[in-house]
PDB file of C-alpha atoms in Angstrom:
ATOM      1  CA  MET U   1     154.289 -51.197  75.821  1.00 62.00           C
ATOM      2  CA  PRO U   2     157.174 -50.097  78.090  1.00 67.00           C
ATOM      3  CA  SER U   3     157.872 -46.380  77.990  1.00 77.00           C
ATOM      4  CA  ARG U   4     161.512 -46.938  77.030  1.00 81.00           C
ATOM      5  CA  ARG U   5     160.527 -48.966  73.968  1.00 85.00           C
ATOM      6  CA  PHE U   6     157.994 -46.317  73.023  1.00 85.00           C
ATOM      7  CA  LEU U   7     160.714 -43.670  73.304  1.00 88.00           C
ATOM      8  CA  TRP U   8     162.990 -45.542  70.919  1.00 89.00           C
ATOM      9  CA  ILE U   9     160.146 -46.074  68.447  1.00 89.00           C
ATOM     10  CA  ALA U  10     159.279 -42.370  68.652  1.00 89.00           C
ATOM     11  CA  VAL U  11     162.915 -41.369  68.025  1.00 90.00           C
ATOM     12  CA  ILE U  12     163.156 -43.655  64.995  1.00 93.00           C
ATOM     13  CA  GLY U  13     159.783 -42.353  63.770  1.00 92.00           C
ATOM     14  CA  PHE U  14     160.978 -38.763  64.116  1.00 91.00           C
ATOM     15  CA  LEU U  15     164.097 -39.550  62.112  1.00 93.00           C
ATOM     16  CA  ILE U  16     161.941 -41.053  59.364  1.00 94.00           C
ATOM     17  CA  TYR U  17     159.564 -38.075  59.490  1.00 95.00           C
ATOM     18  CA  PHE U  18     162.423 -35.604  59.253  1.00 94.00           C
ATOM     19  CA  GLY U  19     164.478 -37.614  56.768  1.00 94.00           C
ATOM     20  CA  ILE U  20     161.815 -38.017  54.106  1.00 94.00           C
ATOM     21  CA  ARG U  21     161.108 -34.281  54.255  1.00 94.00           C
ATOM     22  CA  ILE U  22     164.639 -32.909  54.281  1.00 94.00           C
ATOM     23  CA  HIS U  23     165.649 -35.071  51.302  1.00 91.00           C
ATOM     24  CA  HIS U  24     165.892 -32.769  48.254  1.00 90.00           C
ATOM     25  CA  LEU U  25     164.231 -30.031  50.287  1.00 91.00           C
ATOM     26  CA  ASP U  26     165.050 -27.436  47.648  1.00 88.00           C
ATOM     27  CA  ALA U  27     164.068 -29.568  44.648  1.00 87.00           C
ATOM     28  CA  VAL U  28     160.824 -27.634  44.154  1.00 87.00           C
ATOM     29  CA  PRO U  29     161.354 -24.003  43.062  1.00 86.00           C
ATOM     30  CA  LEU U  30     160.554 -21.242  45.509  1.00 85.00           C
ATOM     31  CA  PHE U  31     156.797 -20.937  45.928  1.00 86.00           C
ATOM     32  CA  ILE U  32     155.414 -17.407  45.459  1.00 89.00           C
ATOM     33  CA  ASP U  33     154.205 -17.165  49.082  1.00 90.00           C
ATOM     34  CA  GLU U  34     157.633 -18.314  50.261  1.00 89.00           C
ATOM     35  CA  SER U  35     159.335 -15.539  48.323  1.00 89.00           C
ATOM     36  CA  ILE U  36     156.877 -13.083  49.885  1.00 90.00           C
ATOM     37  CA  ASN U  37     157.756 -14.340  53.383  1.00 90.00           C
ATOM     38  CA  ILE U  38     161.448 -13.979  52.601  1.00 89.00           C
ATOM     39  CA  GLU U  39     160.828 -10.437  51.356  1.00 90.00           C
ATOM     40  CA  ARG U  40     159.027  -9.623  54.611  1.00 92.00           C
ATOM     41  CA  SER U  41     161.926 -11.010  56.661  1.00 90.00           C
ATOM     42  CA  VAL U  42     164.356  -8.811  54.751  1.00 89.00           C
ATOM     43  CA  ASN U  43     162.077  -5.804  55.327  1.00 92.00           C
ATOM     44  CA  ILE U  44     162.037  -6.538  59.066  1.00 93.00           C
ATOM     45  CA  MET U  45     165.845  -6.648  59.138  1.00 90.00           C
ATOM     46  CA  ASN U  46     165.805  -3.294  57.356  1.00 91.00           C
ATOM     47  CA  GLY U  47     163.557  -1.754  60.012  1.00 91.00           C
ATOM     48  CA  THR U  48     160.018  -2.322  58.693  1.00 90.00           C
ATOM     49  CA  PHE U  49     158.557  -4.320  61.571  1.00 93.00           C
ATOM     50  CA  LEU U  50     154.769  -4.100  61.270  1.00 93.00           C
ATOM     51  CA  GLU U  51     153.742  -3.389  57.695  1.00 92.00           C
ATOM     52  CA  HIS U  52     153.271  -7.056  56.763  1.00 93.00           C
ATOM     53  CA  ALA U  53     150.743  -7.474  59.597  1.00 94.00           C
ATOM     54  CA  ARG U  54     147.985  -6.102  57.358  1.00 92.00           C
ATOM     55  CA  THR U  55     147.927  -9.525  55.634  1.00 91.00           C
ATOM     56  CA  GLY U  56     146.991 -11.295  58.877  1.00 94.00           C
ATOM     57  CA  LYS U  57     150.253 -13.275  58.841  1.00 93.00           C
ATOM     58  CA  PHE U  58     152.688 -11.798  61.317  1.00 95.00           C
ATOM     59  CA  LEU U  59     154.921 -14.398  62.943  1.00 95.00           C
ATOM     60  CA  LEU U  60     156.674 -16.432  60.227  1.00 94.00           C
ATOM     61  CA  PRO U  61     158.908 -13.671  58.803  1.00 93.00           C
ATOM     62  CA  TYR U  62     160.369 -13.139  62.284  1.00 94.00           C
ATOM     63  CA  LEU U  63     161.041 -16.865  62.739  1.00 92.00           C
ATOM     64  CA  THR U  64     162.716 -17.007  59.333  1.00 89.00           C
ATOM     65  CA  ILE U  65     165.308 -14.341  60.151  1.00 89.00           C
ATOM     66  CA  PRO U  66     167.801 -16.670  61.968  1.00 88.00           C
ATOM     67  CA  PHE U  67     167.991 -18.788  58.797  1.00 84.00           C
ATOM     68  CA  GLN U  68     169.408 -15.943  56.683  1.00 73.00           C
ATOM     69  CA  PRO U  69     166.427 -15.301  54.428  1.00 67.00           C
ATOM     70  CA  ASP U  70     167.351 -14.706  50.821  1.00 71.00           C
ATOM     71  CA  VAL U  71     165.791 -15.615  47.490  1.00 65.00           C
ATOM     72  CA  ASN U  72     168.742 -17.943  46.916  1.00 71.00           C
ATOM     73  CA  ALA U  73     168.571 -19.521  50.385  1.00 78.00           C
ATOM     74  CA  VAL U  74     165.628 -21.816  49.680  1.00 85.00           C
ATOM     75  CA  TRP U  75     167.047 -24.759  51.602  1.00 88.00           C
ATOM     76  CA  SER U  76     167.869 -22.901  54.832  1.00 88.00           C
ATOM     77  CA  VAL U  77     164.532 -21.073  54.986  1.00 89.00           C
ATOM     78  CA  ARG U  78     162.580 -24.287  54.444  1.00 92.00           C
ATOM     79  CA  LEU U  79     164.763 -26.055  57.000  1.00 92.00           C
ATOM     80  CA  GLY U  80     163.748 -23.521  59.629  1.00 91.00           C
ATOM     81  CA  THR U  81     160.061 -24.181  59.023  1.00 92.00           C
ATOM     82  CA  LEU U  82     160.633 -27.942  58.931  1.00 94.00           C
ATOM     83  CA  LEU U  83     162.312 -27.824  62.341  1.00 93.00           C
ATOM     84  CA  LEU U  84     159.251 -26.045  63.721  1.00 94.00           C
ATOM     85  CA  THR U  85     156.951 -28.787  62.397  1.00 95.00           C
ATOM     86  CA  CYS U  86     158.721 -31.255  64.688  1.00 94.00           C
ATOM     87  CA  LEU U  87     157.219 -29.396  67.652  1.00 94.00           C
ATOM     88  CA  GLY U  88     153.760 -29.902  66.170  1.00 94.00           C
ATOM     89  CA  VAL U  89     154.393 -33.607  65.607  1.00 95.00           C
ATOM     90  CA  ALA U  90     155.610 -34.036  69.190  1.00 94.00           C
ATOM     91  CA  SER U  91     152.465 -32.311  70.472  1.00 96.00           C
ATOM     92  CA  ALA U  92     150.227 -34.490  68.292  1.00 95.00           C
ATOM     93  CA  ILE U  93     151.968 -37.620  69.585  1.00 95.00           C
ATOM     94  CA  ALA U  94     151.368 -36.455  73.156  1.00 94.00           C
ATOM     95  CA  ILE U  95     147.654 -35.991  72.442  1.00 95.00           C
ATOM     96  CA  GLY U  96     147.383 -39.394  70.763  1.00 94.00           C
ATOM     97  CA  LYS U  97     149.257 -41.098  73.601  1.00 92.00           C
ATOM     98  CA  ARG U  98     147.075 -39.418  76.230  1.00 92.00           C
ATOM     99  CA  TYR U  99     143.810 -40.705  74.786  1.00 92.00           C
ATOM    100  CA  ALA U 100     144.862 -43.942  73.079  1.00 92.00           C
ATOM    101  CA  GLY U 101     147.997 -45.024  74.917  1.00 91.00           C
ATOM    102  CA  TYR U 102     151.336 -45.863  73.352  1.00 90.00           C
ATOM    103  CA  THR U 103     149.657 -47.331  70.282  1.00 91.00           C
ATOM    104  CA  GLY U 104     147.782 -44.089  69.694  1.00 93.00           C
ATOM    105  CA  GLY U 105     151.006 -42.108  69.920  1.00 92.00           C
ATOM    106  CA  ILE U 106     152.745 -44.345  67.383  1.00 92.00           C
ATOM    107  CA  LEU U 107     149.783 -44.283  64.992  1.00 94.00           C
ATOM    108  CA  THR U 108     149.699 -40.493  65.237  1.00 94.00           C
ATOM    109  CA  LEU U 109     153.377 -40.314  64.336  1.00 93.00           C
ATOM    110  CA  MET U 110     152.860 -42.654  61.365  1.00 94.00           C
ATOM    111  CA  LEU U 111     149.855 -40.687  60.151  1.00 93.00           C
ATOM    112  CA  MET U 112     151.681 -37.363  60.292  1.00 93.00           C
ATOM    113  CA  SER U 113     154.817 -38.814  58.734  1.00 93.00           C
ATOM    114  CA  PHE U 114     153.150 -40.281  55.670  1.00 93.00           C
ATOM    115  CA  SER U 115     150.203 -37.932  55.134  1.00 92.00           C
ATOM    116  CA  PRO U 116     150.617 -36.606  51.545  1.00 91.00           C
ATOM    117  CA  MET U 117     149.185 -33.193  52.422  1.00 90.00           C
ATOM    118  CA  LEU U 118     151.463 -32.706  55.434  1.00 90.00           C
ATOM    119  CA  PHE U 119     154.432 -33.982  53.426  1.00 91.00           C
ATOM    120  CA  LEU U 120     153.762 -31.228  50.894  1.00 89.00           C
ATOM    121  CA  PHE U 121     153.168 -28.369  53.328  1.00 89.00           C
ATOM    122  CA  ASP U 122     155.935 -29.323  55.767  1.00 92.00           C
ATOM    123  CA  ARG U 123     158.480 -28.800  52.988  1.00 92.00           C
ATOM    124  CA  PHE U 124     157.392 -25.216  52.300  1.00 92.00           C
ATOM    125  CA  ALA U 125     158.109 -22.097  54.362  1.00 91.00           C
ATOM    126  CA  LEU U 126     154.465 -21.031  54.497  1.00 92.00           C
ATOM    127  CA  SER U 127     152.291 -19.398  57.133  1.00 92.00           C
ATOM    128  CA  ASP U 128     149.896 -22.349  56.830  1.00 93.00           C
ATOM    129  CA  THR U 129     152.727 -24.695  57.770  1.00 93.00           C
ATOM    130  CA  LEU U 130     153.479 -22.651  60.871  1.00 95.00           C
ATOM    131  CA  LEU U 131     149.783 -22.397  61.690  1.00 95.00           C
ATOM    132  CA  HIS U 132     149.195 -26.143  61.899  1.00 93.00           C
ATOM    133  CA  VAL U 133     152.173 -26.349  64.264  1.00 96.00           C
ATOM    134  CA  THR U 134     150.970 -23.609  66.605  1.00 97.00           C
ATOM    135  CA  ILE U 135     147.398 -24.912  66.630  1.00 97.00           C
ATOM    136  CA  VAL U 136     148.419 -28.467  67.548  1.00 97.00           C
ATOM    137  CA  ILE U 137     150.593 -27.124  70.366  1.00 97.00           C
ATOM    138  CA  TRP U 138     147.696 -24.951  71.518  1.00 98.00           C
ATOM    139  CA  VAL U 139     145.278 -27.889  71.477  1.00 97.00           C
ATOM    140  CA  LEU U 140     147.744 -29.889  73.587  1.00 97.00           C
ATOM    141  CA  SER U 141     147.788 -27.021  76.087  1.00 97.00           C
ATOM    142  CA  LEU U 142     143.975 -27.114  76.196  1.00 96.00           C
ATOM    143  CA  VAL U 143     144.107 -30.828  76.918  1.00 96.00           C
ATOM    144  CA  LYS U 144     146.576 -30.172  79.735  1.00 94.00           C
ATOM    145  CA  ALA U 145     144.468 -27.287  81.046  1.00 94.00           C
ATOM    146  CA  PHE U 146     141.007 -28.898  81.038  1.00 94.00           C
ATOM    147  CA  ASP U 147     141.566 -32.656  81.153  1.00 92.00           C
ATOM    148  CA  ARG U 148     143.138 -32.770  84.599  1.00 90.00           C
ATOM    149  CA  PRO U 149     141.956 -33.515  88.141  1.00 90.00           C
ATOM    150  CA  GLY U 150     141.700 -29.879  89.208  1.00 88.00           C
ATOM    151  CA  PHE U 151     141.665 -26.321  87.929  1.00 88.00           C
ATOM    152  CA  SER U 152     145.115 -24.827  87.268  1.00 90.00           C
ATOM    153  CA  ILE U 153     145.593 -21.117  86.568  1.00 92.00           C
ATOM    154  CA  PRO U 154     149.109 -21.553  85.073  1.00 94.00           C
ATOM    155  CA  TYR U 155     147.837 -24.036  82.475  1.00 95.00           C
ATOM    156  CA  ALA U 156     144.915 -21.766  81.574  1.00 95.00           C
ATOM    157  CA  ILE U 157     147.266 -18.804  81.190  1.00 96.00           C
ATOM    158  CA  LEU U 158     149.646 -20.882  79.068  1.00 97.00           C
ATOM    159  CA  SER U 159     146.752 -21.824  76.785  1.00 97.00           C
ATOM    160  CA  GLY U 160     145.871 -18.152  76.369  1.00 97.00           C
ATOM    161  CA  ILE U 161     149.452 -17.319  75.432  1.00 98.00           C
ATOM    162  CA  LEU U 162     149.631 -20.143  72.877  1.00 98.00           C
ATOM    163  CA  PHE U 163     146.330 -19.053  71.352  1.00 98.00           C
ATOM    164  CA  ILE U 164     147.723 -15.579  70.729  1.00 98.00           C
ATOM    165  CA  ILE U 165     150.850 -17.093  69.202  1.00 97.00           C
ATOM    166  CA  SER U 166     148.559 -18.943  66.771  1.00 97.00           C
ATOM    167  CA  MET U 167     146.805 -15.643  66.069  1.00 97.00           C
ATOM    168  CA  PHE U 168     150.194 -14.150  65.232  1.00 97.00           C
ATOM    169  CA  ALA U 169     150.803 -17.055  62.862  1.00 96.00           C
ATOM    170  CA  LYS U 170     147.585 -16.400  60.931  1.00 95.00           C
ATOM    171  CA  SER U 171     144.499 -14.357  61.754  1.00 95.00           C
ATOM    172  CA  PRO U 172     141.813 -16.994  60.877  1.00 94.00           C
ATOM    173  CA  THR U 173     142.766 -18.662  64.175  1.00 96.00           C
ATOM    174  CA  LEU U 174     140.158 -16.292  65.606  1.00 95.00           C
ATOM    175  CA  PHE U 175     137.447 -18.689  64.436  1.00 96.00           C
ATOM    176  CA  LEU U 176     138.812 -21.249  66.926  1.00 96.00           C
ATOM    177  CA  ALA U 177     138.373 -18.889  69.879  1.00 97.00           C
ATOM    178  CA  PRO U 178     135.292 -20.806  71.209  1.00 97.00           C
ATOM    179  CA  LEU U 179     137.258 -24.075  71.384  1.00 97.00           C
ATOM    180  CA  PRO U 180     138.185 -23.661  75.091  1.00 96.00           C
ATOM    181  CA  ILE U 181     134.445 -23.474  75.875  1.00 96.00           C
ATOM    182  CA  VAL U 182     133.992 -26.833  74.141  1.00 95.00           C
ATOM    183  CA  PHE U 183     136.817 -28.295  76.221  1.00 95.00           C
ATOM    184  CA  ALA U 184     135.369 -26.828  79.411  1.00 94.00           C
ATOM    185  CA  LEU U 185     131.919 -28.296  78.755  1.00 92.00           C
ATOM    186  CA  LEU U 186     132.815 -31.670  77.249  1.00 91.00           C
ATOM    187  CA  ILE U 187     136.278 -32.589  78.522  1.00 89.00           C
ATOM    188  CA  SER U 188     136.491 -31.070  81.978  1.00 86.00           C
ATOM    189  CA  ARG U 189     134.989 -32.926  84.944  1.00 88.00           C
ATOM    190  CA  TRP U 190     135.185 -30.002  87.376  1.00 91.00           C
ATOM    191  CA  LYS U 191     132.511 -28.018  89.105  1.00 93.00           C
ATOM    192  CA  MET U 192     130.984 -25.325  86.923  1.00 94.00           C
ATOM    193  CA  ILE U 193     132.619 -22.539  88.939  1.00 94.00           C
ATOM    194  CA  ASP U 194     136.077 -23.985  88.238  1.00 93.00           C
ATOM    195  CA  ARG U 195     135.286 -24.256  84.530  1.00 94.00           C
ATOM    196  CA  ILE U 196     134.276 -20.605  84.499  1.00 95.00           C
ATOM    197  CA  LYS U 197     137.476 -19.621  86.329  1.00 94.00           C
ATOM    198  CA  ALA U 198     139.563 -21.495  83.771  1.00 95.00           C
ATOM    199  CA  LEU U 199     137.764 -19.825  80.877  1.00 96.00           C
ATOM    200  CA  ILE U 200     138.134 -16.390  82.448  1.00 97.00           C
ATOM    201  CA  SER U 201     141.865 -17.013  82.954  1.00 96.00           C
ATOM    202  CA  PHE U 202     142.241 -18.106  79.334  1.00 97.00           C
ATOM    203  CA  TYR U 203     140.335 -15.257  77.708  1.00 97.00           C
ATOM    204  CA  ALA U 204     141.741 -12.619  80.065  1.00 98.00           C
ATOM    205  CA  THR U 205     145.284 -13.694  79.208  1.00 97.00           C
ATOM    206  CA  ALA U 206     144.503 -13.630  75.498  1.00 98.00           C
ATOM    207  CA  LEU U 207     143.005 -10.138  75.712  1.00 98.00           C
ATOM    208  CA  VAL U 208     145.886  -8.771  77.799  1.00 98.00           C
ATOM    209  CA  LEU U 209     148.289  -9.881  75.084  1.00 97.00           C
ATOM    210  CA  TRP U 210     146.133  -9.072  72.075  1.00 97.00           C
ATOM    211  CA  ILE U 211     144.823  -5.582  72.871  1.00 97.00           C
ATOM    212  CA  PRO U 212     148.279  -3.900  73.039  1.00 97.00           C
ATOM    213  CA  PHE U 213     149.165  -5.493  69.702  1.00 97.00           C
ATOM    214  CA  MET U 214     145.973  -4.142  68.137  1.00 96.00           C
ATOM    215  CA  LEU U 215     146.623  -0.707  69.606  1.00 96.00           C
ATOM    216  CA  LEU U 216     150.146  -0.755  68.203  1.00 96.00           C
ATOM    217  CA  LEU U 217     148.837  -1.653  64.748  1.00 95.00           C
ATOM    218  CA  SER U 218     146.183   1.046  64.971  1.00 94.00           C
ATOM    219  CA  THR U 219     148.898   3.678  65.364  1.00 94.00           C
ATOM    220  CA  ARG U 220     150.063   2.652  61.874  1.00 92.00           C
ATOM    221  CA  LYS U 221     146.492   2.312  60.565  1.00 93.00           C
ATOM    222  CA  ILE U 222     147.030  -1.409  59.961  1.00 94.00           C
ATOM    223  CA  ASP U 223     144.014  -3.732  59.991  1.00 93.00           C
ATOM    224  CA  TYR U 224     145.223  -7.206  60.947  1.00 95.00           C
ATOM    225  CA  PHE U 225     141.983  -8.816  59.767  1.00 90.00           C
ATOM    226  CA  GLY U 226     141.543  -6.672  56.687  1.00 76.00           C
ATOM    227  CA  LYS U 227     142.563  -9.308  54.150  1.00 63.00           C
ATOM    228  CA  ALA U 228     141.850 -12.472  56.110  1.00 54.00           C
ATOM    229  CA  GLY U 229     138.640 -13.260  54.267  1.00 48.00           C
ATOM    230  CA  HIS U 230     139.951 -12.706  50.755  1.00 49.00           C
ATOM    231  CA  VAL U 231     141.086 -15.509  48.472  1.00 42.00           C
ATOM    232  CA  ALA U 232     142.468 -13.646  45.477  1.00 42.00           C
ATOM    233  CA  PRO U 233     146.169 -14.458  44.830  1.00 45.00           C
ATOM    234  CA  SER U 234     147.023 -10.758  44.553  1.00 41.00           C
ATOM    235  CA  VAL U 235     146.046 -10.326  48.202  1.00 40.00           C
ATOM    236  CA  SER U 236     148.525 -12.923  49.491  1.00 41.00           C
ATOM    237  CA  ARG U 237     151.223 -10.271  49.734  1.00 43.00           C
TER     238      ARG U 237
END
């Protein structure tokens, strides 16, 4: 399939993806976790920048701020999250196209457009919605970093940065920390020394970014992972 035709199909697919989600975006009442995220955004604008980090969900309230968070602004807040999901879809298409050609990219777009679960979550301003976006982008960066002819420090560093962004989205991302090792062993075709260099670059970047954040939270006696393993609804705040 010519690349130009694929581009037009992808554009039309994106319009369908976005259109079926933005239609009656505020039809469902504000979900309790959405109202909590809006409350956190308002607190940030009022000068409380770190307190919500104790829930293990740090990033979304900051990304919601440009969309004027308010309990009555359901549509605008959800629109902001929906726009972010487009980045995840684009990354998923790139992964599908890389390993299955143009057909794989189109099938990926169709799957993500009409998946009932994604259709539900993409229409809510939730940390889980943001998390699936950041993780797909991170996985694409791992593909770029390890499935290439030679070792590249910039790509490894970029992957480390995107991993920390996913950690900021939601703390359970930590369980995916060994994934670069899987890529290095199964995807990469380099010499072992180059695989080790790539892994060191990735984890060193992640630690350089993560340790100062943990130290900052410790000054406020905030445990970022304190509530990550709990399921009770009362803990979602």
